[in-house]
Amino acid sequence: MSINDCIFCKIAKKEMPAKIIYEDEKVVAFNDINPKAPIHILVIPKKHIESIKNLEQKDEELASSLILAAKKIAEQKGLSGYKLVFNVGKDGGQIINHLHLHLLAGKPIKLP
Ligand code: AMP
Ligand code: ZN
């Protein structure tokens, strides 16, 4: 699949609809289309990076931006607690090959 076909790139470029919750110059966050918890938001970099496996040292700031964006969203929503999850690679449960951080909250969530 080429970057041009990447649905998360399309969401970041507003070429595909999504319920956008947060945006800054590097990051976009939107509601997961198939939520696994009452609150399930995906935080993605605008830049196409496939997964944590493809992160490079030069992406250090971008990687922390994802976590800080998730923290801001959680604060805005007044969440008392939440989970942040990266699925990494097919065997880690990653289906969409554009780096994304899952923000999950609203009920006790057990990791498998
Ligand atoms: P992962 O298994 O970590 O790759 O997670 C991909 C997530 O993307 C899943 O939770 C899907 O429900 C979600 N997803 C897939 N397509 C869309 C979409 N068009 N808009 C919002 N979320 C999506
Ligand atoms: Zn992409």
mmCIF file of N, CA and C and ligand atoms in Angstrom:
data_model
loop_
_atom_site.group_PDB
_atom_site.id
_atom_site.type_symbol
_atom_site.label_atom_id
_atom_site.label_comp_id
_atom_site.label_asym_id
_atom_site.label_seq_id
_atom_site.Cartn_x
_atom_site.Cartn_y
_atom_site.Cartn_z
ATOM 1 N N MET A 1 0.840 -1.195 0.000
ATOM 2 C CA MET A 1 0.000 0.000 0.000
ATOM 3 C C MET A 1 0.878 1.249 0.000
ATOM 4 N N SER A 2 0.584 2.174 -0.886
ATOM 5 C CA SER A 2 1.410 3.385 -0.935
ATOM 6 C C SER A 2 0.884 4.409 0.065
ATOM 7 N N ILE A 3 1.733 5.371 0.367
ATOM 8 C CA ILE A 3 1.345 6.430 1.310
ATOM 9 C C ILE A 3 0.076 7.138 0.819
ATOM 10 N N ASN A 4 -0.051 7.243 -0.524
ATOM 11 C CA ASN A 4 -1.211 7.936 -1.096
ATOM 12 C C ASN A 4 -2.534 7.252 -0.751
ATOM 13 N N ASP A 5 -2.466 5.969 -0.441
ATOM 14 C CA ASP A 5 -3.681 5.227 -0.106
ATOM 15 C C ASP A 5 -3.917 5.174 1.404
ATOM 16 N N CYS A 6 -3.050 5.808 2.171
ATOM 17 C CA CYS A 6 -3.123 5.669 3.632
ATOM 18 C C CYS A 6 -4.329 6.452 4.178
ATOM 19 N N ILE A 7 -5.244 5.737 4.840
ATOM 20 C CA ILE A 7 -6.464 6.426 5.289
ATOM 21 C C ILE A 7 -6.173 7.440 6.394
ATOM 22 N N PHE A 8 -5.180 7.181 7.238
ATOM 23 C CA PHE A 8 -4.886 8.152 8.294
ATOM 24 C C PHE A 8 -4.216 9.401 7.723
ATOM 25 N N CYS A 9 -3.410 9.261 6.668
ATOM 26 C CA CYS A 9 -2.897 10.455 5.968
ATOM 27 C C CYS A 9 -4.070 11.260 5.407
ATOM 28 N N LYS A 10 -5.040 10.545 4.848
ATOM 29 C CA LYS A 10 -6.201 11.236 4.266
ATOM 30 C C LYS A 10 -7.002 11.962 5.342
ATOM 31 N N ILE A 11 -7.170 11.336 6.501
ATOM 32 C CA ILE A 11 -7.868 12.003 7.610
ATOM 33 C C ILE A 11 -7.085 13.239 8.036
ATOM 34 N N ALA A 12 -5.752 13.102 8.137
ATOM 35 C CA ALA A 12 -4.911 14.242 8.557
ATOM 36 C C ALA A 12 -5.024 15.402 7.561
ATOM 37 N N LYS A 13 -5.196 15.064 6.271
ATOM 38 C CA LYS A 13 -5.302 16.105 5.223
ATOM 39 C C LYS A 13 -6.748 16.532 4.971
ATOM 40 N N LYS A 14 -7.662 15.998 5.785
ATOM 41 C CA LYS A 14 -9.112 16.292 5.689
ATOM 42 C C LYS A 14 -9.672 15.847 4.334
ATOM 43 N N GLU A 15 -9.060 14.831 3.781
ATOM 44 C CA GLU A 15 -9.589 14.265 2.529
ATOM 45 C C GLU A 15 -10.561 13.124 2.815
ATOM 46 N N MET A 16 -10.598 12.739 4.099
ATOM 47 C CA MET A 16 -11.540 11.702 4.543
ATOM 48 C C MET A 16 -12.154 12.188 5.843
ATOM 49 N N PRO A 17 -13.452 11.938 6.041
ATOM 50 C CA PRO A 17 -14.093 12.466 7.259
ATOM 51 C C PRO A 17 -13.660 11.732 8.520
ATOM 52 N N ALA A 18 -13.612 12.468 9.606
ATOM 53 C CA ALA A 18 -13.367 11.884 10.928
ATOM 54 C C ALA A 18 -13.798 12.940 11.934
ATOM 55 N N LYS A 19 -14.133 12.485 13.137
ATOM 56 C CA LYS A 19 -14.519 13.437 14.190
ATOM 57 C C LYS A 19 -13.227 13.888 14.873
ATOM 58 N N ILE A 20 -12.715 15.022 14.386
ATOM 59 C CA ILE A 20 -11.429 15.510 14.901
ATOM 60 C C ILE A 20 -11.631 16.175 16.262
ATOM 61 N N ILE A 21 -10.807 15.726 17.217
ATOM 62 C CA ILE A 21 -10.926 16.142 18.611
ATOM 63 C C ILE A 21 -9.858 17.184 18.941
ATOM 64 N N TYR A 22 -8.720 17.082 18.256
ATOM 65 C CA TYR A 22 -7.573 17.927 18.599
ATOM 66 C C TYR A 22 -6.669 18.005 17.372
ATOM 67 N N GLU A 23 -6.057 19.176 17.186
ATOM 68 C CA GLU A 23 -5.101 19.308 16.086
ATOM 69 C C GLU A 23 -4.070 20.373 16.442
ATOM 70 N N ASP A 24 -2.819 20.108 16.126
ATOM 71 C CA ASP A 24 -1.802 21.159 16.160
ATOM 72 C C ASP A 24 -0.926 20.994 14.927
ATOM 73 N N GLU A 25 0.217 21.629 14.890
ATOM 74 C CA GLU A 25 0.991 21.607 13.635
ATOM 75 C C GLU A 25 1.550 20.223 13.287
ATOM 76 N N LYS A 26 1.693 19.371 14.297
ATOM 77 C CA LYS A 26 2.313 18.058 14.044
ATOM 78 C C LYS A 26 1.363 16.878 14.172
ATOM 79 N N VAL A 27 0.279 17.078 14.896
ATOM 80 C CA VAL A 27 -0.545 15.960 15.370
ATOM 81 C C VAL A 27 -2.026 16.189 15.090
ATOM 82 N N VAL A 28 -2.742 15.124 14.802
ATOM 83 C CA VAL A 28 -4.210 15.167 14.716
ATOM 84 C C VAL A 28 -4.760 14.050 15.592
ATOM 85 N N ALA A 29 -5.891 14.299 16.250
ATOM 86 C CA ALA A 29 -6.543 13.243 17.033
ATOM 87 C C ALA A 29 -8.018 13.202 16.663
ATOM 88 N N PHE A 30 -8.545 11.990 16.551
ATOM 89 C CA PHE A 30 -9.937 11.826 16.119
ATOM 90 C C PHE A 30 -10.524 10.588 16.775
ATOM 91 N N ASN A 31 -11.857 10.541 16.799
ATOM 92 C CA ASN A 31 -12.544 9.394 17.398
ATOM 93 C C ASN A 31 -12.307 8.137 16.581
ATOM 94 N N ASP A 32 -12.045 7.034 17.267
ATOM 95 C CA ASP A 32 -11.952 5.747 16.585
ATOM 96 C C ASP A 32 -13.338 5.383 16.046
ATOM 97 N N ILE A 33 -13.356 4.887 14.815
ATOM 98 C CA ILE A 33 -14.624 4.569 14.140
ATOM 99 C C ILE A 33 -15.304 3.347 14.774
ATOM 100 N N ASN A 34 -14.528 2.528 15.448
ATOM 101 C CA ASN A 34 -15.050 1.294 16.052
ATOM 102 C C ASN A 34 -14.548 1.231 17.502
ATOM 103 N N PRO A 35 -15.145 2.089 18.372
ATOM 104 C CA PRO A 35 -14.564 2.274 19.701
ATOM 105 C C PRO A 35 -14.565 1.012 20.567
ATOM 106 N N LYS A 36 -13.464 0.780 21.246
ATOM 107 C CA LYS A 36 -13.317 -0.378 22.151
ATOM 108 C C LYS A 36 -13.546 0.037 23.600
ATOM 109 N N ALA A 37 -13.885 1.299 23.819
ATOM 110 C CA ALA A 37 -14.155 1.831 25.153
ATOM 111 C C ALA A 37 -15.054 3.057 24.954
ATOM 112 N N PRO A 38 -15.742 3.518 26.008
ATOM 113 C CA PRO A 38 -16.620 4.697 25.855
ATOM 114 C C PRO A 38 -15.879 5.898 25.244
ATOM 115 N N ILE A 39 -14.634 6.069 25.609
ATOM 116 C CA ILE A 39 -13.792 7.081 24.943
ATOM 117 C C ILE A 39 -12.654 6.347 24.259
ATOM 118 N N HIS A 40 -12.574 6.499 22.956
ATOM 119 C CA HIS A 40 -11.502 5.844 22.189
ATOM 120 C C HIS A 40 -11.082 6.799 21.076
ATOM 121 N N ILE A 41 -9.950 7.412 21.311
ATOM 122 C CA ILE A 41 -9.426 8.441 20.412
ATOM 123 C C ILE A 41 -8.082 7.974 19.877
ATOM 124 N N LEU A 42 -7.829 8.269 18.612
ATOM 125 C CA LEU A 42 -6.535 7.935 18.008
ATOM 126 C C LEU A 42 -5.751 9.217 17.805
ATOM 127 N N VAL A 43 -4.517 9.220 18.264
ATOM 128 C CA VAL A 43 -3.638 10.390 18.096
ATOM 129 C C VAL A 43 -2.569 9.999 17.083
ATOM 130 N N ILE A 44 -2.491 10.751 15.996
ATOM 131 C CA ILE A 44 -1.548 10.385 14.919
ATOM 132 C C ILE A 44 -0.640 11.570 14.556
ATOM 133 N N PRO A 45 0.558 11.256 14.073
ATOM 134 C CA PRO A 45 1.376 12.336 13.506
ATOM 135 C C PRO A 45 0.844 12.678 12.112
ATOM 136 N N LYS A 46 0.943 13.944 11.719
ATOM 137 C CA LYS A 46 0.545 14.309 10.348
ATOM 138 C C LYS A 46 1.497 13.679 9.347
ATOM 139 N N LYS A 47 2.753 13.530 9.770
ATOM 140 C CA LYS A 47 3.766 12.887 8.923
ATOM 141 C C LYS A 47 3.506 11.375 8.875
ATOM 142 N N HIS A 48 3.637 10.791 7.693
ATOM 143 C CA HIS A 48 3.423 9.345 7.570
ATOM 144 C C HIS A 48 4.636 8.587 8.087
ATOM 145 N N ILE A 49 4.420 7.932 9.234
ATOM 146 C CA ILE A 49 5.408 6.985 9.775
ATOM 147 C C ILE A 49 4.625 5.703 9.991
ATOM 148 N N GLU A 50 5.141 4.581 9.522
ATOM 149 C CA GLU A 50 4.327 3.365 9.550
ATOM 150 C C GLU A 50 4.021 2.864 10.953
ATOM 151 N N SER A 51 5.042 2.784 11.768
ATOM 152 C CA SER A 51 4.816 2.237 13.112
ATOM 153 C C SER A 51 5.977 2.638 14.008
ATOM 154 N N ILE A 52 5.887 2.256 15.267
ATOM 155 C CA ILE A 52 7.001 2.496 16.198
ATOM 156 C C ILE A 52 8.289 1.902 15.624
ATOM 157 N N LYS A 53 8.141 0.798 14.890
ATOM 158 C CA LYS A 53 9.326 0.145 14.295
ATOM 159 C C LYS A 53 10.096 1.065 13.361
ATOM 160 N N ASN A 54 9.373 2.024 12.757
ATOM 161 C CA ASN A 54 9.995 2.920 11.782
ATOM 162 C C ASN A 54 10.407 4.265 12.381
ATOM 163 N N LEU A 55 10.210 4.415 13.684
ATOM 164 C CA LEU A 55 10.606 5.678 14.331
ATOM 165 C C LEU A 55 12.118 5.812 14.328
ATOM 166 N N GLU A 56 12.588 7.008 14.061
ATOM 167 C CA GLU A 56 14.034 7.263 14.076
ATOM 168 C C GLU A 56 14.333 8.308 15.143
ATOM 169 N N GLN A 57 15.612 8.402 15.474
ATOM 170 C CA GLN A 57 16.016 9.359 16.505
ATOM 171 C C GLN A 57 15.510 10.768 16.186
ATOM 172 N N LYS A 58 15.514 11.126 14.890
ATOM 173 C CA LYS A 58 15.070 12.477 14.503
ATOM 174 C C LYS A 58 13.572 12.696 14.752
ATOM 175 N N ASP A 59 12.838 11.634 15.009
ATOM 176 C CA ASP A 59 11.401 11.741 15.286
ATOM 177 C C ASP A 59 11.104 11.882 16.784
ATOM 178 N N GLU A 60 12.161 12.051 17.564
ATOM 179 C CA GLU A 60 12.016 12.095 19.019
ATOM 180 C C GLU A 60 10.943 13.103 19.464
ATOM 181 N N GLU A 61 11.014 14.313 18.891
ATOM 182 C CA GLU A 61 10.087 15.357 19.303
ATOM 183 C C GLU A 61 8.654 15.004 18.892
ATOM 184 N N LEU A 62 8.528 14.436 17.696
ATOM 185 C CA LEU A 62 7.211 14.046 17.192
ATOM 186 C C LEU A 62 6.596 12.971 18.086
ATOM 187 N N ALA A 63 7.427 12.009 18.485
ATOM 188 C CA ALA A 63 6.927 10.921 19.334
ATOM 189 C C ALA A 63 6.415 11.482 20.666
ATOM 190 N N SER A 64 7.137 12.416 21.243
ATOM 191 C CA SER A 64 6.651 12.978 22.511
ATOM 192 C C SER A 64 5.429 13.864 22.276
ATOM 193 N N SER A 65 5.315 14.470 21.095
ATOM 194 C CA SER A 65 4.124 15.283 20.785
ATOM 195 C C SER A 65 2.852 14.440 20.838
ATOM 196 N N LEU A 66 2.945 13.188 20.409
ATOM 197 C CA LEU A 66 1.761 12.313 20.438
ATOM 198 C C LEU A 66 1.302 12.114 21.878
ATOM 199 N N ILE A 67 2.266 11.840 22.758
ATOM 200 C CA ILE A 67 1.925 11.578 24.163
ATOM 201 C C ILE A 67 1.398 12.852 24.824
ATOM 202 N N LEU A 68 2.040 13.977 24.530
ATOM 203 C CA LEU A 68 1.599 15.235 25.140
ATOM 204 C C LEU A 68 0.225 15.656 24.622
ATOM 205 N N ALA A 69 -0.067 15.364 23.346
ATOM 206 C CA ALA A 69 -1.402 15.659 22.794
ATOM 207 C C ALA A 69 -2.442 14.799 23.508
ATOM 208 N N ALA A 70 -2.125 13.525 23.710
ATOM 209 C CA ALA A 70 -3.061 12.632 24.422
ATOM 210 C C ALA A 70 -3.318 13.160 25.828
ATOM 211 N N LYS A 71 -2.273 13.621 26.487
ATOM 212 C CA LYS A 71 -2.421 14.171 27.842
ATOM 213 C C LYS A 71 -3.338 15.407 27.837
ATOM 214 N N LYS A 72 -3.125 16.288 26.835
ATOM 215 C CA LYS A 72 -3.963 17.493 26.735
ATOM 216 C C LYS A 72 -5.433 17.124 26.541
ATOM 217 N N ILE A 73 -5.674 16.174 25.641
ATOM 218 C CA ILE A 73 -7.053 15.748 25.356
ATOM 219 C C ILE A 73 -7.686 15.187 26.630
ATOM 220 N N ALA A 74 -6.933 14.347 27.335
ATOM 221 C CA ALA A 74 -7.444 13.740 28.571
ATOM 222 C C ALA A 74 -7.777 14.831 29.596
ATOM 223 N N GLU A 75 -6.927 15.847 29.687
ATOM 224 C CA GLU A 75 -7.194 16.951 30.615
ATOM 225 C C GLU A 75 -8.449 17.717 30.205
ATOM 226 N N GLN A 76 -8.538 17.996 28.873
ATOM 227 C CA GLN A 76 -9.706 18.727 28.369
ATOM 228 C C GLN A 76 -10.994 17.977 28.678
ATOM 229 N N LYS A 77 -10.920 16.647 28.616
ATOM 230 C CA LYS A 77 -12.109 15.824 28.860
ATOM 231 C C LYS A 77 -12.297 15.509 30.338
ATOM 232 N N GLY A 78 -11.384 15.973 31.160
ATOM 233 C CA GLY A 78 -11.487 15.760 32.605
ATOM 234 C C GLY A 78 -11.363 14.302 33.004
ATOM 235 N N LEU A 79 -10.594 13.545 32.247
ATOM 236 C CA LEU A 79 -10.457 12.115 32.541
ATOM 237 C C LEU A 79 -9.593 11.915 33.781
ATOM 238 N N SER A 80 -10.081 11.085 34.691
ATOM 239 C CA SER A 80 -9.308 10.826 35.923
ATOM 240 C C SER A 80 -8.252 9.755 35.676
ATOM 241 N N GLY A 81 -8.448 8.966 34.642
ATOM 242 C CA GLY A 81 -7.479 7.921 34.294
ATOM 243 C C GLY A 81 -7.765 7.412 32.896
ATOM 244 N N TYR A 82 -6.760 6.844 32.278
ATOM 245 C CA TYR A 82 -6.907 6.388 30.882
ATOM 246 C C TYR A 82 -5.744 5.488 30.533
ATOM 247 N N LYS A 83 -5.873 4.834 29.368
ATOM 248 C CA LYS A 83 -4.765 4.027 28.865
ATOM 249 C C LYS A 83 -4.286 4.589 27.547
ATOM 250 N N LEU A 84 -2.984 4.526 27.348
ATOM 251 C CA LEU A 84 -2.367 4.904 26.079
ATOM 252 C C LEU A 84 -1.694 3.656 25.523
ATOM 253 N N VAL A 85 -2.049 3.305 24.287
ATOM 254 C CA VAL A 85 -1.569 2.036 23.724
ATOM 255 C C VAL A 85 -1.050 2.241 22.305
ATOM 256 N N PHE A 86 0.127 1.704 22.051
ATOM 257 C CA PHE A 86 0.633 1.584 20.678
ATOM 258 C C PHE A 86 0.597 0.100 20.316
ATOM 259 N N ASN A 87 -0.125 -0.266 19.285
ATOM 260 C CA ASN A 87 0.015 -1.603 18.719
ATOM 261 C C ASN A 87 1.153 -1.521 17.700
ATOM 262 N N VAL A 88 2.059 -2.449 17.782
ATOM 263 C CA VAL A 88 3.265 -2.357 16.943
ATOM 264 C C VAL A 88 3.409 -3.598 16.074
ATOM 265 N N GLY A 89 3.228 -3.398 14.760
ATOM 266 C CA GLY A 89 3.371 -4.503 13.812
ATOM 267 C C GLY A 89 2.158 -5.423 13.837
ATOM 268 N N LYS A 90 2.048 -6.221 12.794
ATOM 269 C CA LYS A 90 0.898 -7.132 12.634
ATOM 270 C C LYS A 90 0.737 -8.029 13.865
ATOM 271 N N ASP A 91 1.832 -8.546 14.345
ATOM 272 C CA ASP A 91 1.760 -9.455 15.494
ATOM 273 C C ASP A 91 1.501 -8.714 16.806
ATOM 274 N N GLY A 92 1.579 -7.386 16.754
ATOM 275 C CA GLY A 92 1.228 -6.577 17.921
ATOM 276 C C GLY A 92 -0.183 -6.023 17.820
ATOM 277 N N GLY A 93 -0.921 -6.486 16.800
ATOM 278 C CA GLY A 93 -2.315 -6.058 16.645
ATOM 279 C C GLY A 93 -2.491 -4.801 15.819
ATOM 280 N N GLN A 94 -1.426 -4.360 15.151
ATOM 281 C CA GLN A 94 -1.525 -3.141 14.324
ATOM 282 C C GLN A 94 -2.112 -3.490 12.961
ATOM 283 N N ILE A 95 -3.242 -2.834 12.647
ATOM 284 C CA ILE A 95 -3.918 -3.085 11.366
ATOM 285 C C ILE A 95 -3.645 -1.930 10.404
ATOM 286 N N ILE A 96 -3.674 -0.710 10.933
ATOM 287 C CA ILE A 96 -3.440 0.477 10.094
ATOM 288 C C ILE A 96 -1.959 0.851 10.186
ATOM 289 N N ASN A 97 -1.319 0.889 9.035
ATOM 290 C CA ASN A 97 0.124 1.130 9.017
ATOM 291 C C ASN A 97 0.467 2.616 8.923
ATOM 292 N N HIS A 98 -0.116 3.373 9.830
ATOM 293 C CA HIS A 98 0.261 4.780 10.060
ATOM 294 C C HIS A 98 0.258 4.908 11.582
ATOM 295 N N LEU A 99 1.401 5.251 12.120
ATOM 296 C CA LEU A 99 1.578 5.320 13.577
ATOM 297 C C LEU A 99 0.379 5.980 14.265
ATOM 298 N N HIS A 100 -0.136 5.351 15.306
ATOM 299 C CA HIS A 100 -1.245 5.937 16.060
ATOM 300 C C HIS A 100 -1.178 5.484 17.510
ATOM 301 N N LEU A 101 -1.549 6.424 18.360
ATOM 302 C CA LEU A 101 -1.605 6.175 19.795
ATOM 303 C C LEU A 101 -3.077 6.090 20.188
ATOM 304 N N HIS A 102 -3.477 4.956 20.762
ATOM 305 C CA HIS A 102 -4.863 4.798 21.230
ATOM 306 C C HIS A 102 -4.989 5.442 22.612
ATOM 307 N N LEU A 103 -5.980 6.315 22.764
ATOM 308 C CA LEU A 103 -6.350 6.856 24.073
ATOM 309 C C LEU A 103 -7.695 6.239 24.444
ATOM 310 N N LEU A 104 -7.686 5.439 25.494
ATOM 311 C CA LEU A 104 -8.882 4.676 25.887
ATOM 312 C C LEU A 104 -9.274 5.051 27.303
ATOM 313 N N ALA A 105 -10.578 5.274 27.497
ATOM 314 C CA ALA A 105 -11.045 5.626 28.848
ATOM 315 C C ALA A 105 -12.543 5.401 28.961
ATOM 316 N N GLY A 106 -13.015 5.496 30.175
ATOM 317 C CA GLY A 106 -14.452 5.470 30.398
ATOM 318 C C GLY A 106 -14.944 4.203 31.047
ATOM 319 N N LYS A 107 -14.128 3.203 31.097
ATOM 320 C CA LYS A 107 -14.452 1.995 31.858
ATOM 321 C C LYS A 107 -13.124 1.298 32.141
ATOM 322 N N PRO A 108 -13.085 0.444 33.136
ATOM 323 C CA PRO A 108 -11.819 -0.252 33.394
ATOM 324 C C PRO A 108 -11.429 -1.074 32.161
ATOM 325 N N ILE A 109 -10.241 -0.882 31.687
ATOM 326 C CA ILE A 109 -9.785 -1.587 30.486
ATOM 327 C C ILE A 109 -8.618 -2.482 30.861
ATOM 328 N N LYS A 110 -8.799 -3.769 30.587
ATOM 329 C CA LYS A 110 -7.721 -4.701 30.877
ATOM 330 C C LYS A 110 -6.958 -4.958 29.598
ATOM 331 N N LEU A 111 -5.653 -4.961 29.688
ATOM 332 C CA LEU A 111 -4.854 -5.323 28.513
ATOM 333 C C LEU A 111 -4.955 -6.841 28.344
ATOM 334 N N PRO A 112 -4.981 -7.305 27.090
ATOM 335 C CA PRO A 112 -5.083 -8.744 26.866
ATOM 336 C C PRO A 112 -3.874 -9.489 27.424
HETATM 337 P P1 AMP B 1 -4.681 -0.768 15.165
HETATM 338 O O1 AMP B 1 -5.293 -2.139 15.336
HETATM 339 O O2 AMP B 1 -3.790 -0.386 16.304
HETATM 340 O O3 AMP B 1 -4.023 -0.609 13.801
HETATM 341 O O4 AMP B 1 -5.882 0.236 15.265
HETATM 342 C C1 AMP B 1 -6.499 0.799 14.161
HETATM 343 C C2 AMP B 1 -7.725 1.494 14.669
HETATM 344 O O5 AMP B 1 -8.183 2.362 13.646
HETATM 345 C C3 AMP B 1 -8.889 0.547 15.005
HETATM 346 O O6 AMP B 1 -9.260 0.735 16.361
HETATM 347 C C4 AMP B 1 -9.991 0.981 14.032
HETATM 348 O O7 AMP B 1 -11.284 0.923 14.602
HETATM 349 C C5 AMP B 1 -9.590 2.402 13.684
HETATM 350 N N1 AMP B 1 -10.014 2.898 12.380
HETATM 351 C C6 AMP B 1 -9.929 2.285 11.189
HETATM 352 N N2 AMP B 1 -10.395 3.058 10.197
HETATM 353 C C7 AMP B 1 -10.769 4.229 10.788
HETATM 354 C C8 AMP B 1 -11.340 5.443 10.309
HETATM 355 N N3 AMP B 1 -11.610 5.638 9.010
HETATM 356 N N4 AMP B 1 -11.621 6.413 11.193
HETATM 357 C C9 AMP B 1 -11.370 6.233 12.513
HETATM 358 N N5 AMP B 1 -10.829 5.123 13.037
HETATM 359 C C10 AMP B 1 -10.543 4.128 12.189
HETATM 360 ZN ZN ZN B 2 -0.215 7.668 6.488
#
